[in-house]
PDB file of C-alpha atoms in Angstrom:
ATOM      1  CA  UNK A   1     126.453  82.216 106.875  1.00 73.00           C
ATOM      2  CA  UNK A   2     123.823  83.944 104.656  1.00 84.00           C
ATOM      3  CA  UNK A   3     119.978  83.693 106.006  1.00 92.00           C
ATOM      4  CA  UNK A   4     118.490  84.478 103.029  1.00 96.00           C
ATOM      5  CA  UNK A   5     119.820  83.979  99.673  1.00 96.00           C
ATOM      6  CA  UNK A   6     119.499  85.267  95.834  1.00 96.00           C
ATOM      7  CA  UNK A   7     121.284  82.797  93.911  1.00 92.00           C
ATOM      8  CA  UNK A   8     120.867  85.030  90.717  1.00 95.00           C
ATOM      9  CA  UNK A   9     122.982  87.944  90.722  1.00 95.00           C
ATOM     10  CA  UNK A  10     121.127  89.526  87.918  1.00 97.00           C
ATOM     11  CA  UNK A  11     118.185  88.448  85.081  1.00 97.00           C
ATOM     12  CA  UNK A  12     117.433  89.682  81.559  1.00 98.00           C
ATOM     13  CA  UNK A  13     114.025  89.712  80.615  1.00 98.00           C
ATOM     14  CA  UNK A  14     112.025  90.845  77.359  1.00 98.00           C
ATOM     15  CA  UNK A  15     109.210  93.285  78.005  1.00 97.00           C
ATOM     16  CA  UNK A  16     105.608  91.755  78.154  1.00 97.00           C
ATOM     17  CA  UNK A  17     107.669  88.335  79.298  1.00 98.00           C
ATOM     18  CA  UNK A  18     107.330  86.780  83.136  1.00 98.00           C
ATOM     19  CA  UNK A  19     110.035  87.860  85.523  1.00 98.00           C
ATOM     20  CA  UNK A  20     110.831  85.242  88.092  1.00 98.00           C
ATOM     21  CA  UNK A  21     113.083  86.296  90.829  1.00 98.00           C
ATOM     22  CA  UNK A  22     113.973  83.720  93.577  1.00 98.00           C
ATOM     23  CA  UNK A  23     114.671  83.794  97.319  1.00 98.00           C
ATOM     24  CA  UNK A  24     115.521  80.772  99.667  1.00 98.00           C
ATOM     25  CA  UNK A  25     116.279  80.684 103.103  1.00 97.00           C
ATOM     26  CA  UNK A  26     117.574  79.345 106.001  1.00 96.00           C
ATOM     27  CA  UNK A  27     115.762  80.130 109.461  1.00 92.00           C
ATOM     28  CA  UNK A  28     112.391  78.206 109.890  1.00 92.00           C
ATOM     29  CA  UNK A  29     112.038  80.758 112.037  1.00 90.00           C
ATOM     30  CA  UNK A  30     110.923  83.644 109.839  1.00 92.00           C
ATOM     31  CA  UNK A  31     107.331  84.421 109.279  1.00 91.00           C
ATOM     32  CA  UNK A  32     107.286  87.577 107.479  1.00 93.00           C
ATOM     33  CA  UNK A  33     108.930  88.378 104.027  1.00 95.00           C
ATOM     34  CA  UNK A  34     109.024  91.747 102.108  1.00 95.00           C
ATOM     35  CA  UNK A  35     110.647  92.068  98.565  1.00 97.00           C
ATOM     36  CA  UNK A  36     112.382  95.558  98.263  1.00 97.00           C
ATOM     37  CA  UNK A  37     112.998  97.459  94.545  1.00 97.00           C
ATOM     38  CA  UNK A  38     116.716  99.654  93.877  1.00 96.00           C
ATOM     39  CA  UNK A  39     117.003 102.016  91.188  1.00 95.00           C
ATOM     40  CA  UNK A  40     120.674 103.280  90.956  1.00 91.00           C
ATOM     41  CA  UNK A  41     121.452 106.335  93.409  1.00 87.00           C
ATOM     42  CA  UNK A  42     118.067 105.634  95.227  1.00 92.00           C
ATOM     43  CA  UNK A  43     117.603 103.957  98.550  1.00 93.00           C
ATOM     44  CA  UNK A  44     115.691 100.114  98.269  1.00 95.00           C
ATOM     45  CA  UNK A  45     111.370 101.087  98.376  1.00 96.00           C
ATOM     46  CA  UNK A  46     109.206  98.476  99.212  1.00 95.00           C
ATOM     47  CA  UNK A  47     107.257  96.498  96.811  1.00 97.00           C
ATOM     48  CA  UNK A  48     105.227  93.401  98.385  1.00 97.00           C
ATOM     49  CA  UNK A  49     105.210  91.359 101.469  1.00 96.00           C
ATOM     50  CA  UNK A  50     103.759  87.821 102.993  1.00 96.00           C
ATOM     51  CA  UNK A  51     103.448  86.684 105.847  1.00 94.00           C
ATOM     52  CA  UNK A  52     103.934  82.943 106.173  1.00 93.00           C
ATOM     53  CA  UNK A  53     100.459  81.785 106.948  1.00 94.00           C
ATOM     54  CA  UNK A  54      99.781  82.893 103.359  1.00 96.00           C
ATOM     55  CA  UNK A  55     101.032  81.499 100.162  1.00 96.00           C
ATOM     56  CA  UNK A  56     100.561  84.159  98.160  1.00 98.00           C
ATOM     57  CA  UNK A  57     100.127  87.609  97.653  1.00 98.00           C
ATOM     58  CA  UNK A  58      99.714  89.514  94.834  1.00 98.00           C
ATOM     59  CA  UNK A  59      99.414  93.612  93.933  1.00 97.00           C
ATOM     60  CA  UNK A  60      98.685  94.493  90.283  1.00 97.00           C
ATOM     61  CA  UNK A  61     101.360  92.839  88.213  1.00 98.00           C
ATOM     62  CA  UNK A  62     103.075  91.653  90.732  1.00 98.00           C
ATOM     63  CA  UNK A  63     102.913  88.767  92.877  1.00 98.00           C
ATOM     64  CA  UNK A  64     104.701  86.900  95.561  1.00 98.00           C
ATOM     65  CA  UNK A  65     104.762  82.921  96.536  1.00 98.00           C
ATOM     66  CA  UNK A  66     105.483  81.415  99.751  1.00 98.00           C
ATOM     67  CA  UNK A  67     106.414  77.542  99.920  1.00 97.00           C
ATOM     68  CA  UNK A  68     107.285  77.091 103.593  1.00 96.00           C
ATOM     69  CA  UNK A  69     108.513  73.706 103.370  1.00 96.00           C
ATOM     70  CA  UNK A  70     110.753  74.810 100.913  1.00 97.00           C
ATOM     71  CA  UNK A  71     112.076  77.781 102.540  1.00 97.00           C
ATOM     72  CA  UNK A  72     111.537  79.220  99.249  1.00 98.00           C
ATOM     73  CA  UNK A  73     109.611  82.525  97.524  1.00 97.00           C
ATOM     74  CA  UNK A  74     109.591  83.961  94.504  1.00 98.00           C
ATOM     75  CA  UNK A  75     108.398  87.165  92.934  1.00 98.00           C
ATOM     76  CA  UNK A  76     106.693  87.031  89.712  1.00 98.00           C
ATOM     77  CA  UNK A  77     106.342  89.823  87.518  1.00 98.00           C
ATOM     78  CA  UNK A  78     103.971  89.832  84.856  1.00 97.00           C
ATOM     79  CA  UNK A  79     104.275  91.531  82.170  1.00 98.00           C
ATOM     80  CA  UNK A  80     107.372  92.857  82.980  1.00 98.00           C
ATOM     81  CA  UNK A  81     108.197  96.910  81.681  1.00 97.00           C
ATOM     82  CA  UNK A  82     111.463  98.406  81.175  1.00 97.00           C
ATOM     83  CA  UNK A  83     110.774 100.617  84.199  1.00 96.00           C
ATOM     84  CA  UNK A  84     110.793  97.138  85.974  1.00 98.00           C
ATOM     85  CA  UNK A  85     114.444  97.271  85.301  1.00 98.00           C
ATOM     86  CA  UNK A  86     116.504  97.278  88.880  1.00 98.00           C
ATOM     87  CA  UNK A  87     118.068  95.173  92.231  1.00 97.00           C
ATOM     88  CA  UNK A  88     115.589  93.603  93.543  1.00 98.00           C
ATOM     89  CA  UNK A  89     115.886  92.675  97.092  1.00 97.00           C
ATOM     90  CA  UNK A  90     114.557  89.673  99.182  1.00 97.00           C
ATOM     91  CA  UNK A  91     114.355  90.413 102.983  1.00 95.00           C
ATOM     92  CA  UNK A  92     112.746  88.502 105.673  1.00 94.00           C
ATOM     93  CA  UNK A  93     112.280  88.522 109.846  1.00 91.00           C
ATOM     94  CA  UNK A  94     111.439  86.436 112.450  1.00 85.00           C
ATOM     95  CA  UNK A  95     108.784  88.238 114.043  1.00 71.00           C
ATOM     96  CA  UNK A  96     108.116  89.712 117.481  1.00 65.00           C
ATOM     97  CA  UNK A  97     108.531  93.189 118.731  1.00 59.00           C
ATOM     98  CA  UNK A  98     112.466  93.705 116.715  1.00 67.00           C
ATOM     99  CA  UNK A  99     112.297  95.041 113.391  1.00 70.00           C
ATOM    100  CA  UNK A 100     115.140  93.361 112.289  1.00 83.00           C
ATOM    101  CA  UNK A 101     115.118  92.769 108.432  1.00 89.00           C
ATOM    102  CA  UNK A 102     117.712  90.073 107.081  1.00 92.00           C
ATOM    103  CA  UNK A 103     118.068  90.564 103.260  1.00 94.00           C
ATOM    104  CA  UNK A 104     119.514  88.759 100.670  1.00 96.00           C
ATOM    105  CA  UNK A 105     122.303  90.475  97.797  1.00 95.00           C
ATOM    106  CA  UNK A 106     119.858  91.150  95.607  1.00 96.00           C
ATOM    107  CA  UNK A 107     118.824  90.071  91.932  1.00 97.00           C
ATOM    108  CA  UNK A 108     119.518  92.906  89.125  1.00 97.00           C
ATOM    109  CA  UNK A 109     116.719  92.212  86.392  1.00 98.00           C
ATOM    110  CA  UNK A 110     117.361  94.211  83.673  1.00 98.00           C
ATOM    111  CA  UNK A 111     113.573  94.437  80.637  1.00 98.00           C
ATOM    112  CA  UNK A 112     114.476  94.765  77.302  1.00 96.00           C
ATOM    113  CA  UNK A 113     112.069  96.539  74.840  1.00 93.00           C
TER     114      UNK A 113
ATOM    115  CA  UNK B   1     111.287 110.868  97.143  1.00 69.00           C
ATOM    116  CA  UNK B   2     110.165 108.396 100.240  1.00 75.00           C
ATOM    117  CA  UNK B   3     110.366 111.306 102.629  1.00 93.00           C
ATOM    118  CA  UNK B   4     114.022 109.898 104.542  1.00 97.00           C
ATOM    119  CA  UNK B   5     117.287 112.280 103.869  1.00 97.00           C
ATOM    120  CA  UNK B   6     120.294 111.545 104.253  1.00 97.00           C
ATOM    121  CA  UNK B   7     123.278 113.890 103.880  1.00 97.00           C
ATOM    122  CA  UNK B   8     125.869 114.116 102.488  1.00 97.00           C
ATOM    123  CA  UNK B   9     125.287 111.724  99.677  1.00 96.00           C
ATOM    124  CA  UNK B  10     129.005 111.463  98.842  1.00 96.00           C
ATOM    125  CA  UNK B  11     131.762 111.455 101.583  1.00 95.00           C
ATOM    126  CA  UNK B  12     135.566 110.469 100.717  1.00 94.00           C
ATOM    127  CA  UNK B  13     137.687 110.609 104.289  1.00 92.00           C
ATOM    128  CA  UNK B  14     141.158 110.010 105.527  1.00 89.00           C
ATOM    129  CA  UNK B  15     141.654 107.351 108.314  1.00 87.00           C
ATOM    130  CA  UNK B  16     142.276 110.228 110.790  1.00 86.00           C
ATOM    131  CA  UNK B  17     139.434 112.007 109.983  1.00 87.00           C
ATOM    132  CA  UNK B  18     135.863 112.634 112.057  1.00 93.00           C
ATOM    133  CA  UNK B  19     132.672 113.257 110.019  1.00 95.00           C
ATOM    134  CA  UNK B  20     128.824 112.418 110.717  1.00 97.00           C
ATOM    135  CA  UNK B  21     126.124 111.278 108.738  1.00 97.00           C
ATOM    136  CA  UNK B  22     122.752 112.737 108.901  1.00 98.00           C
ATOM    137  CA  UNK B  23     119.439 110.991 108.547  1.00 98.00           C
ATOM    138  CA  UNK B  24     115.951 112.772 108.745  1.00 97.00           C
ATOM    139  CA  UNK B  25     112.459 111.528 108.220  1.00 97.00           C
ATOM    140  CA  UNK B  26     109.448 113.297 107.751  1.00 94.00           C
ATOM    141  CA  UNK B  27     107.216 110.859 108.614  1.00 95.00           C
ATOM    142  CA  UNK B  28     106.343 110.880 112.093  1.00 95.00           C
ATOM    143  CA  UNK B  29     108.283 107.298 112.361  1.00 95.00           C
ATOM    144  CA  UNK B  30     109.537 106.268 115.690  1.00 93.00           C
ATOM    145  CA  UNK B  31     112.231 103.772 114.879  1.00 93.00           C
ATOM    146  CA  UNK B  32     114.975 104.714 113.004  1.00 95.00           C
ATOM    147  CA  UNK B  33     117.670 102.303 111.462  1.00 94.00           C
ATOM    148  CA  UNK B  34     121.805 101.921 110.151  1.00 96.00           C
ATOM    149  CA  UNK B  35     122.493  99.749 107.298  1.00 95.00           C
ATOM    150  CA  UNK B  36     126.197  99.190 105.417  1.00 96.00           C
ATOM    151  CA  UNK B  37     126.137  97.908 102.167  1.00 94.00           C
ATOM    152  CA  UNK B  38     129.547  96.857 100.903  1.00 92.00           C
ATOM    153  CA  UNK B  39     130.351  95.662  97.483  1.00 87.00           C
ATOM    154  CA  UNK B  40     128.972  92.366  96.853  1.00 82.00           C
ATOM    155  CA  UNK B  41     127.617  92.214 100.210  1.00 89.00           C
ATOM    156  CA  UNK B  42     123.692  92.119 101.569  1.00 92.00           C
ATOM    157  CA  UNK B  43     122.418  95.362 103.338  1.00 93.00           C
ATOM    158  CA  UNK B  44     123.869  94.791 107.044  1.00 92.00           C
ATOM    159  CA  UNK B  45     122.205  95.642 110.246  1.00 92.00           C
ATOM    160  CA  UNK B  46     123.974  98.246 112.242  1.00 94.00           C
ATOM    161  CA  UNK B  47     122.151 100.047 114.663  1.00 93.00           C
ATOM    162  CA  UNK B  48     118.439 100.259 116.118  1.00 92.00           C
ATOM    163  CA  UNK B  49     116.652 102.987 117.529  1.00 93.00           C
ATOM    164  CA  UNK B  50     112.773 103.288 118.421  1.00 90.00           C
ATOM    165  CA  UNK B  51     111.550 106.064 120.419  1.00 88.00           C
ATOM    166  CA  UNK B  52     115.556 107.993 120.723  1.00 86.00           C
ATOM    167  CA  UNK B  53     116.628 104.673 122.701  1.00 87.00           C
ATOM    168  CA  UNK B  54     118.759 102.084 121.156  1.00 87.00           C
ATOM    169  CA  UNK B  55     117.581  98.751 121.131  1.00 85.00           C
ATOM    170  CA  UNK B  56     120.065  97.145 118.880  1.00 75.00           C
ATOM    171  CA  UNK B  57     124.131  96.622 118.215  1.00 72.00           C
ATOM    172  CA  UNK B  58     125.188  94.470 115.740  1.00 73.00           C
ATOM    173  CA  UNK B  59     128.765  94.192 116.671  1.00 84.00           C
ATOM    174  CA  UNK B  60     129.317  97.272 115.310  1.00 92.00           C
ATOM    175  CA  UNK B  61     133.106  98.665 116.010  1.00 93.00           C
ATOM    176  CA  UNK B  62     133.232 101.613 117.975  1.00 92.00           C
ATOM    177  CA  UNK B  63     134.631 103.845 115.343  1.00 94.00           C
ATOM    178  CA  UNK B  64     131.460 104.024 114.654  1.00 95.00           C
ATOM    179  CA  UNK B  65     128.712 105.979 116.970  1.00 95.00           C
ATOM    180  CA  UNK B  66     125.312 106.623 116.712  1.00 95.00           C
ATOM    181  CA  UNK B  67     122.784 109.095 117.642  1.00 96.00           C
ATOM    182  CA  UNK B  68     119.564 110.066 117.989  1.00 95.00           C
ATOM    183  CA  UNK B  69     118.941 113.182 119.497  1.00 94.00           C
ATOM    184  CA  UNK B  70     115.148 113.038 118.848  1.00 93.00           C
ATOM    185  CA  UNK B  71     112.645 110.857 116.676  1.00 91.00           C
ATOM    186  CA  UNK B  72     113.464 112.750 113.140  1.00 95.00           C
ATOM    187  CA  UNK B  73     116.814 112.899 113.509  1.00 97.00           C
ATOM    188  CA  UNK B  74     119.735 110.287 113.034  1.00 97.00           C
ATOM    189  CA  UNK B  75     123.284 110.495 113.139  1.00 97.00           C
ATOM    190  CA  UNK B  76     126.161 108.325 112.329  1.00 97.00           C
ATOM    191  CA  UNK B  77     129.786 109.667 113.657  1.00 97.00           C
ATOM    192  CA  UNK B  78     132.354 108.388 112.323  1.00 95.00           C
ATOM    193  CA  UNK B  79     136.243 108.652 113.657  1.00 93.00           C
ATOM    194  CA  UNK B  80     139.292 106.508 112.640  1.00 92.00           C
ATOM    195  CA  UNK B  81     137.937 104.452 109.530  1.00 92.00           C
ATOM    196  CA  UNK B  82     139.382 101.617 107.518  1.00 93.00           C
ATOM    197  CA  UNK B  83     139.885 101.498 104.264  1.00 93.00           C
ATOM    198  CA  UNK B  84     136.881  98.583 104.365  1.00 93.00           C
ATOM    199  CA  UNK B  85     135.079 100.294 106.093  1.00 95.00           C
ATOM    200  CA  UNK B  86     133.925 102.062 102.523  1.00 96.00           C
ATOM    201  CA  UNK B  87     130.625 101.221 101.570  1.00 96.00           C
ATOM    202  CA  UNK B  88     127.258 102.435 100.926  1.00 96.00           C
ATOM    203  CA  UNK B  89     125.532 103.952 104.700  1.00 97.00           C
ATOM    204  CA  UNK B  90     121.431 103.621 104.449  1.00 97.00           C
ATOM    205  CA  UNK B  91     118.865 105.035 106.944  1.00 97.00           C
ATOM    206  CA  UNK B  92     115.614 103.993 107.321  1.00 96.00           C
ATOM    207  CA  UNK B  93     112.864 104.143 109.439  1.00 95.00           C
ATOM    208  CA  UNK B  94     109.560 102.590 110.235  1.00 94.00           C
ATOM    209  CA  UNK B  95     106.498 103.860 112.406  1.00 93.00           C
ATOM    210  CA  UNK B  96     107.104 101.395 115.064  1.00 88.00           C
ATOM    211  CA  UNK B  97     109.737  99.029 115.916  1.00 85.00           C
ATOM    212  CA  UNK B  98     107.491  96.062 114.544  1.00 80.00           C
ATOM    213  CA  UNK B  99     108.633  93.300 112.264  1.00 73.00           C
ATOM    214  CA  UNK B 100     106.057  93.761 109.805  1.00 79.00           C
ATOM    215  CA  UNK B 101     106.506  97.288 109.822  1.00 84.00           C
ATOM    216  CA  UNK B 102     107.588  98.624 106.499  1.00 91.00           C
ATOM    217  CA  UNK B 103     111.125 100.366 106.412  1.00 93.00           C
ATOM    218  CA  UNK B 104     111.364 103.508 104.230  1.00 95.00           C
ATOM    219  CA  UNK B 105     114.835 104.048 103.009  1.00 96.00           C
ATOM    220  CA  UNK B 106     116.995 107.076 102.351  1.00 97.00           C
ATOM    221  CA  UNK B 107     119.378 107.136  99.214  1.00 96.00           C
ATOM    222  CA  UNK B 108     122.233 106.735 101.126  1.00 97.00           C
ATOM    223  CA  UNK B 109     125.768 108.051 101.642  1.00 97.00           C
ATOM    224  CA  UNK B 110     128.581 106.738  99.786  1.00 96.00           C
ATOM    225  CA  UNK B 111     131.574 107.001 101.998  1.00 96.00           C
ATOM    226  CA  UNK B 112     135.092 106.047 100.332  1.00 95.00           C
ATOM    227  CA  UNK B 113     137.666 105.898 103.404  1.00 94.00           C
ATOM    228  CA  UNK B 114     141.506 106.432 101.761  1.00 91.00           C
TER     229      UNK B 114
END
C-alpha cells in the first residue's frame, strides 16, 4: 500500500502559467517532506522541503504547502519555464535518526512555450 | 553534476551472470543509500549504510549484496537475477543518516536482466 501518492501521472502547462503538482499521504506519522526534480538520464536533485510545523515554504518561484489535516501538499510553480519541464517527485519521512525517504511515482509536468 | 557516480550507467546481464555496481561520492557524506526504480513503480528503499555499517534491509533478496568498503565508496553485487529484477539502480548519499538530511542522487544504472 502506497504511503505517499501522486495521483497525476503527468501535467501540461503553458509557460508564464501556475504549475500545481499534488502529493497526499497516508502516515500521520511523517513530519518532514522534500519534493525532488528528474530530468531524463539524470538522477532525482532536490528542490524544496517542509517540515510539518510549517505550512509553507517557498524558494524563488517555487513554493510548497503543507495541510496536515489533510495529509496533503502541493508544489506550486510560478511562472512556470520550459526548463521546468520534468518528474517531479514527492517524498516524505517520519523523522528520527533513519533517513528513510518514502516517495511517491512522480508527476511528469511537461511547459509549453 | 551533484558530485555521486555511479558506474556503469547501462548494464544488460544473463540470469547466470555476476556483475557489481559502483557508487562514489565526493562529498564527504557518511551515509550512503540503494534505490530500485522499476517501471511504473516509486523509487524503493534497498539498502542503508552510515559510517561503512549497514543500518537498513528492506527485504531485499539475497541475489543482491551490498558493500561498503569505506565512506566514498558503494557497491551493489549482483548474482542470479530475474528477469524483474530489471530496473533503474540509484545511489545516493547524505552527510548524516538524518531524516531531514538531503539525499544527493547519482544518475543511475540501468540494468536489463535477459
Amino acid at each position: 500500500d502506497q504511503q505517499v501518492k501522486q495521483n497525476s501521472p503527468s501535467l501540461s502547462v503553458q509557460e508564464g502559467r501556475i504549475s500545481i503538482l499534488n502529493c497526499d499521504y497516508t502516515n500521520s506519522m511523517f513530519d518532514y517532506f522534500l519534493w525532488y526534480k528528474k530530468y531524463p538520464a539524470e538522477g532525482p536533485t532536490f528542490l524544496i522541503s517542509i517540515s510539518s510545523i510549517k505550512d509553507k515554504n517557498e524558494d524563488g518561484r517555487f513554493t510548497v504547502f503543507l495541510n496536515k489535516s489533510a495529509k496533503h501538499l502541493s508544489l506550486h510553480i510560478v511562472p512556470s519555464q520550459p526548463g521546468d519541464s520534468a518528474v517531479y517527485f514527492c517524498a516524505a519521512s517520519a523523522g528520527g535518526s533513519q533517513g528513510n525517504l518514502i516517495f511517491g511515482k512522480g508527476t511528469k509536468l511537461s511547459v509549453k512555450p | 553534476e551533484t558530485g555521486v557516480t555511479q558506474t556503469p550507467r547501462h548494464l544488460v546481464m544473463g540470469m547466470t551472470n555476476k556483475k557489481s555496481l559502483k557508487c562514489e561520492q565526493h562529498l564527504g557524506h557518511n551515509a550512503m543509500y540503494w534505490y530500485k526504480q522499476s517501471a511504473k513503480k516509486p523509487l524503493e528503499l534497498m539498502f542503508v549504510y552510515s559510517l561503512e555499517e549497514r543500518v537498513e534491509n528492506n527485504s531485499v533478496p539475497s541475489r543482491f549484496s551490498p558493500e561498503c568498503p569505506n565512506s566514498s565508496h558503494l557497491f551493489l553485487h549482483l548474482h542470479t537475477l530475474q528477469p524483474e529484477d530489471s530496473a533503474l539502480y540509484l545511489c545516493a548519499s547524505s552527510p548524516m543518516l538524518l531524516a531531514k538530511n538531503i539525499q544527493y542522487f547519482g544518475a543511475g544504472t540501468r540494468l536489463s536482466v535477459l
